[in-house]
Coordinates of N, CA, C and O in Angstrom, one line a residue:
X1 N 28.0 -111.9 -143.4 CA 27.1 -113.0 -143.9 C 27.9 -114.4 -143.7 O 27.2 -115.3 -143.2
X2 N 29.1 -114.6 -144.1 CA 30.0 -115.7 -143.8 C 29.9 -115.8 -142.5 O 29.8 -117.0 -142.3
X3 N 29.7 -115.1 -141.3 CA 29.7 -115.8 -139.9 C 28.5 -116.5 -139.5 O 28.4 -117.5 -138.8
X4 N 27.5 -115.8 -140.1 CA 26.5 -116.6 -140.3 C 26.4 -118.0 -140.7 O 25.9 -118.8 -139.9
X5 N 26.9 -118.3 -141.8 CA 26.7 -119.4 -142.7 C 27.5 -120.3 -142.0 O 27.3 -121.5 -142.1
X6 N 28.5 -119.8 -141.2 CA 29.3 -121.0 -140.2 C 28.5 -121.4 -139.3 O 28.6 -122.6 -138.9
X7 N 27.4 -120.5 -139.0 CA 26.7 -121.3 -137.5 C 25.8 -122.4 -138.8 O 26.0 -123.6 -139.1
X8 N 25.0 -121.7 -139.2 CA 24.0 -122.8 -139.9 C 24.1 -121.9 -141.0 O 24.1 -120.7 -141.0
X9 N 24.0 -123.2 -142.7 CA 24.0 -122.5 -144.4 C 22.6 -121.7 -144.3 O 22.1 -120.8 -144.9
X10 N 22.3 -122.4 -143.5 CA 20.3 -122.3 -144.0 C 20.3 -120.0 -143.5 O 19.6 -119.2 -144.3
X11 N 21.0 -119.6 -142.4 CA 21.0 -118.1 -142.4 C 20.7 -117.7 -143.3 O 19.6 -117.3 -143.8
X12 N 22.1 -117.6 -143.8 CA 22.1 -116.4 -145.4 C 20.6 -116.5 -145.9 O 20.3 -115.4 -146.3
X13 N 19.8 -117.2 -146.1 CA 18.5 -117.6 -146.6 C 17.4 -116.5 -145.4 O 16.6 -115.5 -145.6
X14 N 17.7 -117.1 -144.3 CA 16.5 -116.5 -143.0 C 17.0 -114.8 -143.5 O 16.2 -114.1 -144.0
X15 N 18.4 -114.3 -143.2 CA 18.4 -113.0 -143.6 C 18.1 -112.2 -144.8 O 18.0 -111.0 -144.8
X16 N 18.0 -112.8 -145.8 CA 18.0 -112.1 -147.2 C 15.8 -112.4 -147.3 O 15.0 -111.5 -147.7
X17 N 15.6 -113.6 -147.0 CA 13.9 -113.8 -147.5 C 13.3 -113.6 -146.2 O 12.2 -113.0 -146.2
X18 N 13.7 -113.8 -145.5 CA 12.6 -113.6 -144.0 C 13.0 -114.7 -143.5 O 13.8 -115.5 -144.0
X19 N 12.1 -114.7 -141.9 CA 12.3 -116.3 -141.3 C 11.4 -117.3 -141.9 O 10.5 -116.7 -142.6
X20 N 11.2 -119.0 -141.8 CA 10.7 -119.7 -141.8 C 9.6 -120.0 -141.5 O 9.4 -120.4 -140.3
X21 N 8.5 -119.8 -142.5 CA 7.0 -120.1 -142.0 C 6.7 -121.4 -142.5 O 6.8 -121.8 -143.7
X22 N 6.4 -122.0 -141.4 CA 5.7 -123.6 -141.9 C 4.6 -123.3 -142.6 O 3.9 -122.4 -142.2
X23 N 4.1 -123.9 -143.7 CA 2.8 -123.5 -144.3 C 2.7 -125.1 -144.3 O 3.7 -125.9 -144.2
X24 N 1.1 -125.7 -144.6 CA 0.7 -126.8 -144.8 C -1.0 -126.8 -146.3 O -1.9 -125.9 -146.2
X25 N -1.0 -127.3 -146.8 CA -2.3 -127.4 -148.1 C -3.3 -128.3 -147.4 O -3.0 -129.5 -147.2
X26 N -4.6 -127.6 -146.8 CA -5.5 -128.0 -146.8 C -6.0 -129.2 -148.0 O -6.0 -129.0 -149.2
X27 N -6.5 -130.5 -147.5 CA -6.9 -131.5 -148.1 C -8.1 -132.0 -148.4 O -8.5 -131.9 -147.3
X28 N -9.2 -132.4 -149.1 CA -10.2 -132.8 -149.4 C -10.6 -134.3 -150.5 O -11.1 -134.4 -151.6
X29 N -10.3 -135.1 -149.7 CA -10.2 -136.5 -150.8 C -9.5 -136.5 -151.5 O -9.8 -136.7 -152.7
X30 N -8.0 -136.1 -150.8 CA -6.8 -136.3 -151.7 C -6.7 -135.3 -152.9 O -6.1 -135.8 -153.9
X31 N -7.2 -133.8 -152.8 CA -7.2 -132.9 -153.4 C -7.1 -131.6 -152.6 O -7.7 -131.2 -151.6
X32 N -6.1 -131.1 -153.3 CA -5.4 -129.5 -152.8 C -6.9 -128.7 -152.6 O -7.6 -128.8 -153.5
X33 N -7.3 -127.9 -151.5 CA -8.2 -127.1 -151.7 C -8.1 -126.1 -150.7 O -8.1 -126.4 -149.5
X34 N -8.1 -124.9 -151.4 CA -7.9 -123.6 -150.6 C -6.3 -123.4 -150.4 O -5.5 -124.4 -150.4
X35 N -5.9 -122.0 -150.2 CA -4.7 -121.1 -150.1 C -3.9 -122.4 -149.6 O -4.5 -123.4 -149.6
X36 N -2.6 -122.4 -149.2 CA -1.8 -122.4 -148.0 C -2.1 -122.2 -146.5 O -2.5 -121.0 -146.3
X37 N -2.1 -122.8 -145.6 CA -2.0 -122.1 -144.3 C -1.1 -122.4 -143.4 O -0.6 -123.5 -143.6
X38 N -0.5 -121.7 -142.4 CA 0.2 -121.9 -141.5 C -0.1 -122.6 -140.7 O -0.9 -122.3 -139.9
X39 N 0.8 -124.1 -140.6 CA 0.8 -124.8 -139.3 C 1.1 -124.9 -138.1 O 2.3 -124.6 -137.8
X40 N 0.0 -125.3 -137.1 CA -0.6 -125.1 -136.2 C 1.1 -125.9 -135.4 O 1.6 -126.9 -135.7
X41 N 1.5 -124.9 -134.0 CA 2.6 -125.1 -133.6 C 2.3 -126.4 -133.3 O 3.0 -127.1 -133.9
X42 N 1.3 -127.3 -132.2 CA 1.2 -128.5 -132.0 C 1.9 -129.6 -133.6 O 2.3 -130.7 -133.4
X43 N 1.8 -129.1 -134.7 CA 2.3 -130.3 -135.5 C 3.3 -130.4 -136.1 O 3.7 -131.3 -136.9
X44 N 4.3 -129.0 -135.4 CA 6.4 -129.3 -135.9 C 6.6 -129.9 -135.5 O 6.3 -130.4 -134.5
X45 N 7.7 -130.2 -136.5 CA 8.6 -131.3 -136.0 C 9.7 -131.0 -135.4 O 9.4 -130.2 -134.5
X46 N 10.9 -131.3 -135.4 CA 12.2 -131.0 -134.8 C 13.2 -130.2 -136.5 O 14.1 -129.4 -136.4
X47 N 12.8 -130.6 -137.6 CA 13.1 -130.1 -138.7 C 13.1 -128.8 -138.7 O 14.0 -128.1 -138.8
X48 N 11.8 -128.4 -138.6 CA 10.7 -126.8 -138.3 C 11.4 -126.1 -137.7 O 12.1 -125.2 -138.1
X49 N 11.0 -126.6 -136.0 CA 11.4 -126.1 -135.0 C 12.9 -125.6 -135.0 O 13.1 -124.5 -134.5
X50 N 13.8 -126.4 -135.4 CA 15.2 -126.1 -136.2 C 15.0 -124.7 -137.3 O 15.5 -123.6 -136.8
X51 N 14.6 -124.6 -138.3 CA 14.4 -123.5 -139.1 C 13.7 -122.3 -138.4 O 14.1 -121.2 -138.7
X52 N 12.9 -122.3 -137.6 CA 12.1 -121.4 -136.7 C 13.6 -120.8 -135.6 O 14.2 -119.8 -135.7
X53 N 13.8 -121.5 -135.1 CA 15.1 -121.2 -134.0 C 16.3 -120.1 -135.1 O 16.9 -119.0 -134.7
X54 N 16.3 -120.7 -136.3 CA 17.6 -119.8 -137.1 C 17.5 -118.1 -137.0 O 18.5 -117.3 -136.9
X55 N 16.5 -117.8 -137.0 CA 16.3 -116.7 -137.1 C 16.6 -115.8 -136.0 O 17.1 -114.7 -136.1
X56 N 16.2 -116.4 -134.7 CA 16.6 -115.7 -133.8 C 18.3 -116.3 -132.9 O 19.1 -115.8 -132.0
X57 N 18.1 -117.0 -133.5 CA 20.2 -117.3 -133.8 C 20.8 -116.3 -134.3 O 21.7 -115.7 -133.7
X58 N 20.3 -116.0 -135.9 CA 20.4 -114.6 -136.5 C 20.5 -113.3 -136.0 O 21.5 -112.6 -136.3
X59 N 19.6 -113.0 -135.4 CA 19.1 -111.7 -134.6 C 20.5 -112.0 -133.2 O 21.3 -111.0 -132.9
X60 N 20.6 -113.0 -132.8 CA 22.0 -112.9 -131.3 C 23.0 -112.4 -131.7 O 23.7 -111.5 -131.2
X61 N 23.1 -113.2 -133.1 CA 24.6 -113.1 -133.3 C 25.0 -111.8 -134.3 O 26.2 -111.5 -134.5
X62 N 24.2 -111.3 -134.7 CA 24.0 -109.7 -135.4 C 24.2 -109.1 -134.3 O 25.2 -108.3 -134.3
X63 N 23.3 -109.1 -132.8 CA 23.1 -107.7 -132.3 C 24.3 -108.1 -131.6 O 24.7 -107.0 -131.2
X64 N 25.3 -109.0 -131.1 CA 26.0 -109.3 -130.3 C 27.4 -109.0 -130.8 O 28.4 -108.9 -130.0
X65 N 27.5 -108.9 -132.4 CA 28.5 -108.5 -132.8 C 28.5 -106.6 -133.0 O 29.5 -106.0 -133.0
X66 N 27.4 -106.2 -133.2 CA 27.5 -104.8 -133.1 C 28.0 -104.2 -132.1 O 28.0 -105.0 -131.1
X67 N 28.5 -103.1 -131.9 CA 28.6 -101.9 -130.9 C 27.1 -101.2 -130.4 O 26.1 -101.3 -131.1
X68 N 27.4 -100.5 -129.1 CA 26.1 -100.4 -128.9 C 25.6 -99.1 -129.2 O 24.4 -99.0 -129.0
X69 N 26.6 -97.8 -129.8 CA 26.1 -97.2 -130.7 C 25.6 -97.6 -132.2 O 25.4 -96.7 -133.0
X70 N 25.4 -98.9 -132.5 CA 25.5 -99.1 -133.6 C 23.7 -100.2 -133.7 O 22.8 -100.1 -134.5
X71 N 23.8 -101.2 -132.5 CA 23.1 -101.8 -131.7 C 21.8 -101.2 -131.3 O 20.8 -102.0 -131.3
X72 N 21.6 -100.1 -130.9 CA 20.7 -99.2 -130.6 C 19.4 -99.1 -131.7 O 18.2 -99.3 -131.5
X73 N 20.1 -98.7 -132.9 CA 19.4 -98.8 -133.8 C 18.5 -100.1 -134.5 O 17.6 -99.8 -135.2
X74 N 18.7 -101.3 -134.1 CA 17.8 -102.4 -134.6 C 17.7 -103.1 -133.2 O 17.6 -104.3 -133.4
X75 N 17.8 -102.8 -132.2 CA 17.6 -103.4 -131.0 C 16.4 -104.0 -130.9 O 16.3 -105.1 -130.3
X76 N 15.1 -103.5 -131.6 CA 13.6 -103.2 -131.5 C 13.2 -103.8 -132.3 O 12.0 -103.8 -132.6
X77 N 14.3 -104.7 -133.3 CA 13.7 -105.4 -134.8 C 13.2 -106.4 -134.3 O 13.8 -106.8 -133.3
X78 N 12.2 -107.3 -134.9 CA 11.5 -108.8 -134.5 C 12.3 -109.8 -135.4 O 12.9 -110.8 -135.0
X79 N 12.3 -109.1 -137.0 CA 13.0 -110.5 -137.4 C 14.7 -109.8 -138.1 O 14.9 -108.7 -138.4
X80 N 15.7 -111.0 -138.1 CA 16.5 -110.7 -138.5 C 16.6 -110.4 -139.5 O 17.8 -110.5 -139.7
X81 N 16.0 -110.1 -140.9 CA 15.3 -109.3 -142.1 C 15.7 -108.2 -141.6 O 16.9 -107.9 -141.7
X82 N 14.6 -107.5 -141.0 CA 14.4 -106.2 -140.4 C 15.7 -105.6 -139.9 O 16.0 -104.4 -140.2
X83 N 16.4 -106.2 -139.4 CA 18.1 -105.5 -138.5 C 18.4 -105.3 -140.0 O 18.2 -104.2 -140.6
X84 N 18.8 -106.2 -140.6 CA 19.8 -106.4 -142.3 C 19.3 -105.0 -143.0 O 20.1 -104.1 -143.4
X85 N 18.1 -105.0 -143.1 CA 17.6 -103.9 -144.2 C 18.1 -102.3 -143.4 O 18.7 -101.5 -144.0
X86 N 17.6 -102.2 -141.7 CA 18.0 -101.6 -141.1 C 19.6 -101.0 -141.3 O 19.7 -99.9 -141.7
X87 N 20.5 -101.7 -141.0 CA 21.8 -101.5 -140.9 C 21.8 -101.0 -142.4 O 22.3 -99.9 -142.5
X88 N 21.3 -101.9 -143.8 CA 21.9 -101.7 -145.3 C 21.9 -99.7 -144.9 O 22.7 -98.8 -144.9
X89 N 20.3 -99.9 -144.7 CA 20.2 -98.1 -144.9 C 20.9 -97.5 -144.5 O 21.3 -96.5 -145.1
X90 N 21.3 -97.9 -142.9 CA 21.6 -96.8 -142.0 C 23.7 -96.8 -142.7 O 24.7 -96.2 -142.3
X91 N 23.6 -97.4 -143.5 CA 25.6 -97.6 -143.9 C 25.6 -97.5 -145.0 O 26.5 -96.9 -145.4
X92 N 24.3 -98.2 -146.0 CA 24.9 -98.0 -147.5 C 23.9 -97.0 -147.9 O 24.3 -96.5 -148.9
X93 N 22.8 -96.5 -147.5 CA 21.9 -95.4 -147.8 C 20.8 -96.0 -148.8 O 20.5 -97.2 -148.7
X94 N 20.3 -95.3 -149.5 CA 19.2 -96.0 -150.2 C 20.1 -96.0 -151.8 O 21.2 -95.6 -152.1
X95 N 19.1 -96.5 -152.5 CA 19.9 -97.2 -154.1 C 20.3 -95.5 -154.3 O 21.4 -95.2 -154.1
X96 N 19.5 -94.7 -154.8 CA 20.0 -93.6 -154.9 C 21.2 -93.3 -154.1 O 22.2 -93.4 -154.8
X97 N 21.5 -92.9 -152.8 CA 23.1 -92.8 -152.6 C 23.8 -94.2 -152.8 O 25.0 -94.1 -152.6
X98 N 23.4 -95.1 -153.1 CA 24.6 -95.8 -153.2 C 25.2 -95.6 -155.2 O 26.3 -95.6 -155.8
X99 N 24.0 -95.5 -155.7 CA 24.1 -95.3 -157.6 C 25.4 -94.3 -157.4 O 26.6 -94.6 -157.7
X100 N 24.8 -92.9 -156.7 CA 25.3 -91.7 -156.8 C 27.1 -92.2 -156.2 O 28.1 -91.9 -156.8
X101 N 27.2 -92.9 -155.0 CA 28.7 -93.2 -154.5 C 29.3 -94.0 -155.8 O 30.4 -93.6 -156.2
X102 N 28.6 -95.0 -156.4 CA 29.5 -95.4 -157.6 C 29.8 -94.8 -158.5 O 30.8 -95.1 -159.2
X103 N 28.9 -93.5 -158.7 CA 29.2 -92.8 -160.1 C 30.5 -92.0 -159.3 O 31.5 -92.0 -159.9
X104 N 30.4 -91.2 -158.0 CA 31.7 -90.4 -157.9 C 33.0 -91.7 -158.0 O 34.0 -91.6 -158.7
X105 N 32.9 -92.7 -157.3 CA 33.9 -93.7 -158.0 C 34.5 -93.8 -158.9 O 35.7 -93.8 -158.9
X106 N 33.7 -94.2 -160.0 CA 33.5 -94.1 -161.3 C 34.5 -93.0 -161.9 O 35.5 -93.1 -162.6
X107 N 33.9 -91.6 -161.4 CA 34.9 -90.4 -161.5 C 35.8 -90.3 -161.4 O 36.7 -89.9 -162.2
X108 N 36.0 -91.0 -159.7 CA 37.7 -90.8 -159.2 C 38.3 -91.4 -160.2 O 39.0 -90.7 -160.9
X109 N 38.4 -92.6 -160.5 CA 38.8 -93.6 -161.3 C 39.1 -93.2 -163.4 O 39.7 -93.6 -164.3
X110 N 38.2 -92.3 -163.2 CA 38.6 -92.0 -165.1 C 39.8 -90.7 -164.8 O 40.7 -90.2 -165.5
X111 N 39.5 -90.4 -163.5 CA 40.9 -89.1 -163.5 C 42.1 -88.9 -162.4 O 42.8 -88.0 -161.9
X112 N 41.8 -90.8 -162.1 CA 43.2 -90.8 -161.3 C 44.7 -90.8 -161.9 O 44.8 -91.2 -163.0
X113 N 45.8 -90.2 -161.0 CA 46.8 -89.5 -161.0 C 47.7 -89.7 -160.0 O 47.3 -89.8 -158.8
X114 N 48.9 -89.8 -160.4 CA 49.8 -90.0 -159.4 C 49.6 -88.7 -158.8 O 49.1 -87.8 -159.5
X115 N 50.1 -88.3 -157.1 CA 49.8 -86.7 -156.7 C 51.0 -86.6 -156.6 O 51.6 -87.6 -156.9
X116 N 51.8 -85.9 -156.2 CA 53.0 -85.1 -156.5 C 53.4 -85.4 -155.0 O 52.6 -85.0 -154.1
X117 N 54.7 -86.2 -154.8 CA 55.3 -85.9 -153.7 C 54.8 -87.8 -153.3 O 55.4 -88.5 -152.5
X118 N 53.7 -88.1 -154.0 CA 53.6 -89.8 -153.6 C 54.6 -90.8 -153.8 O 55.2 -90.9 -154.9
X119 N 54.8 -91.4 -153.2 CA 55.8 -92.7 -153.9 C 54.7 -93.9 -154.5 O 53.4 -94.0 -154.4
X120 N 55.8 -94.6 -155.2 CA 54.9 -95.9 -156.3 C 54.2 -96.4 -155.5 O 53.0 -96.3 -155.8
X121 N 54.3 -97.2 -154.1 CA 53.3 -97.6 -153.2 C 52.4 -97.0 -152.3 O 51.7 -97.6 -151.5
X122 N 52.5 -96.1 -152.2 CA 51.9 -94.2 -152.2 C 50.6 -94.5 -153.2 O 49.7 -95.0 -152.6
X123 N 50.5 -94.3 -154.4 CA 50.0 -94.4 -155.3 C 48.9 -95.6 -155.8 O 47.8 -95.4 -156.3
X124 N 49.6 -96.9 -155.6 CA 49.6 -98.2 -155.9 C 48.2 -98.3 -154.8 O 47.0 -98.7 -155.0
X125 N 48.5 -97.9 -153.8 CA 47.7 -98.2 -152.7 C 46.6 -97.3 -152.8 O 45.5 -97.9 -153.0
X126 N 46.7 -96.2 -152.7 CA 45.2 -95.5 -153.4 C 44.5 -96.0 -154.5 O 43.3 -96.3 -154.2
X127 N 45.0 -96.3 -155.6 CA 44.3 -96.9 -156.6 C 43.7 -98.3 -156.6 O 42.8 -98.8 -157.3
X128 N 44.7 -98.9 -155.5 CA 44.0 -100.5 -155.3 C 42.5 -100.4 -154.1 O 41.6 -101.2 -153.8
X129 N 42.8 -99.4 -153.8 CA 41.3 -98.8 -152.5 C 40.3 -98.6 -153.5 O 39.2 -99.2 -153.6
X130 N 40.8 -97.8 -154.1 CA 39.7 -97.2 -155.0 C 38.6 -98.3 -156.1 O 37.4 -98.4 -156.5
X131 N 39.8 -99.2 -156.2 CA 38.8 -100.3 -157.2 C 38.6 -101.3 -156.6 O 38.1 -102.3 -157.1
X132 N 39.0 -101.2 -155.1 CA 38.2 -102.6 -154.4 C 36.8 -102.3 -154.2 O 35.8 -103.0 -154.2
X133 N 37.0 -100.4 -153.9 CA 35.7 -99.9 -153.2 C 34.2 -100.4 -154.3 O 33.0 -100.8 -154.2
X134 N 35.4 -99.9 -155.4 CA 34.5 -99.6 -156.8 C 33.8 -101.4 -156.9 O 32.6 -101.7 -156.9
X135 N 34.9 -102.2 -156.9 CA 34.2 -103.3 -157.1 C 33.0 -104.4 -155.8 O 32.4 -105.4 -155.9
X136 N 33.1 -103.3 -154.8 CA 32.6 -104.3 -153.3 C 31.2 -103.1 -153.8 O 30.2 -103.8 -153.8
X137 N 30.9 -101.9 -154.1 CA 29.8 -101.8 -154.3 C 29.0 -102.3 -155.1 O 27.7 -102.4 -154.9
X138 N 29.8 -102.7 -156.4 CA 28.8 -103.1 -157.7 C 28.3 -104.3 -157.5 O 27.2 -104.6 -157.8
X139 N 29.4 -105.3 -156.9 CA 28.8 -106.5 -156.0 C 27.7 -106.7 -155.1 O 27.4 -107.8 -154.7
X140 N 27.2 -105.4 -154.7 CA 26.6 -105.3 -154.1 C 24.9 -104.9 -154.6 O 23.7 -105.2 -154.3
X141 N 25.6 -104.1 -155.7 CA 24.5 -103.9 -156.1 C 23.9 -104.9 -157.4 O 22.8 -104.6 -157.8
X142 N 24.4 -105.5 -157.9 CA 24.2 -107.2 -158.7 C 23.7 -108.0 -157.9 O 23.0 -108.9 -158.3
X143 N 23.9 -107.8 -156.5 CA 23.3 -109.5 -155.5 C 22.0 -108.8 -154.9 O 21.3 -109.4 -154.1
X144 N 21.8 -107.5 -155.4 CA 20.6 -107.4 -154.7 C 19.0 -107.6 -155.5 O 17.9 -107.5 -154.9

């Protein structure tokens, strides 16, 4: 997500909510009337057309950083939404396995132990894995 946000801030936003739909409020003597609608391509601006373009900025720079075993799988997505949710599943699984990976975490962690034959950085280093893991999931699952 940070490589993103280096090309343009506005990303993190196109991947997490969808891409940029122009909408415009129908008018009637200076009164709102009826839904929202989407404006008609003849009336973007360079602003728009800017926010429209992010998305598939998005989509380059995702599929261009994958492998193409990896690549294969959202090759066929339209918006860069679609890849994100794609990949979440195909790596972190659905909330159910990811609940279920924190609670075995959770486990490892109430009954870790030095193992016999480890040295202190032996040791030190397993347990600092273990609570980064513990803490990059929970973070993950708070921002969702």
């Amino acid at each position: 997500m940070v490589v993103l946000e280096t090309i343009d801030y506005e990303m993190r936003n196109i991947v997490e909510k969808g891409p940029h739909v122009p909408m415009y409020q129908p008018m009637v003597n200076n009164s709102p009337v009826g839904p929202l609608k989407q404006k008609p391509e003849t009336s973007y601006d360079d602003d728009v057309k800017k926010l429209l373009s992010l998305d598939m900025k998005a989509r380059a720079a995702i599929g261009n950083s994958l492998p193409y075993h990896v690549y294969h799988l959202v090759q066929n997505s339209k918006l860069t939404q679609e890849m994100m949710d794609m990949l979440t599943m195909a790596y972190e699984g659905t909330v159910e396995v990811h609940d279920t990976t924190i609670n075995n975490l959770n486990r490892r962690y109430e009954h870790f132990f030095a193992q016999q034959g480890d040295s202190l950085t032996q040791t030190f280093n397993r347990f600092n894995c273990l609570v980064n893991d513990i803490r990059r999931l929970e973070t993950i699952k708070h921002s969702s």
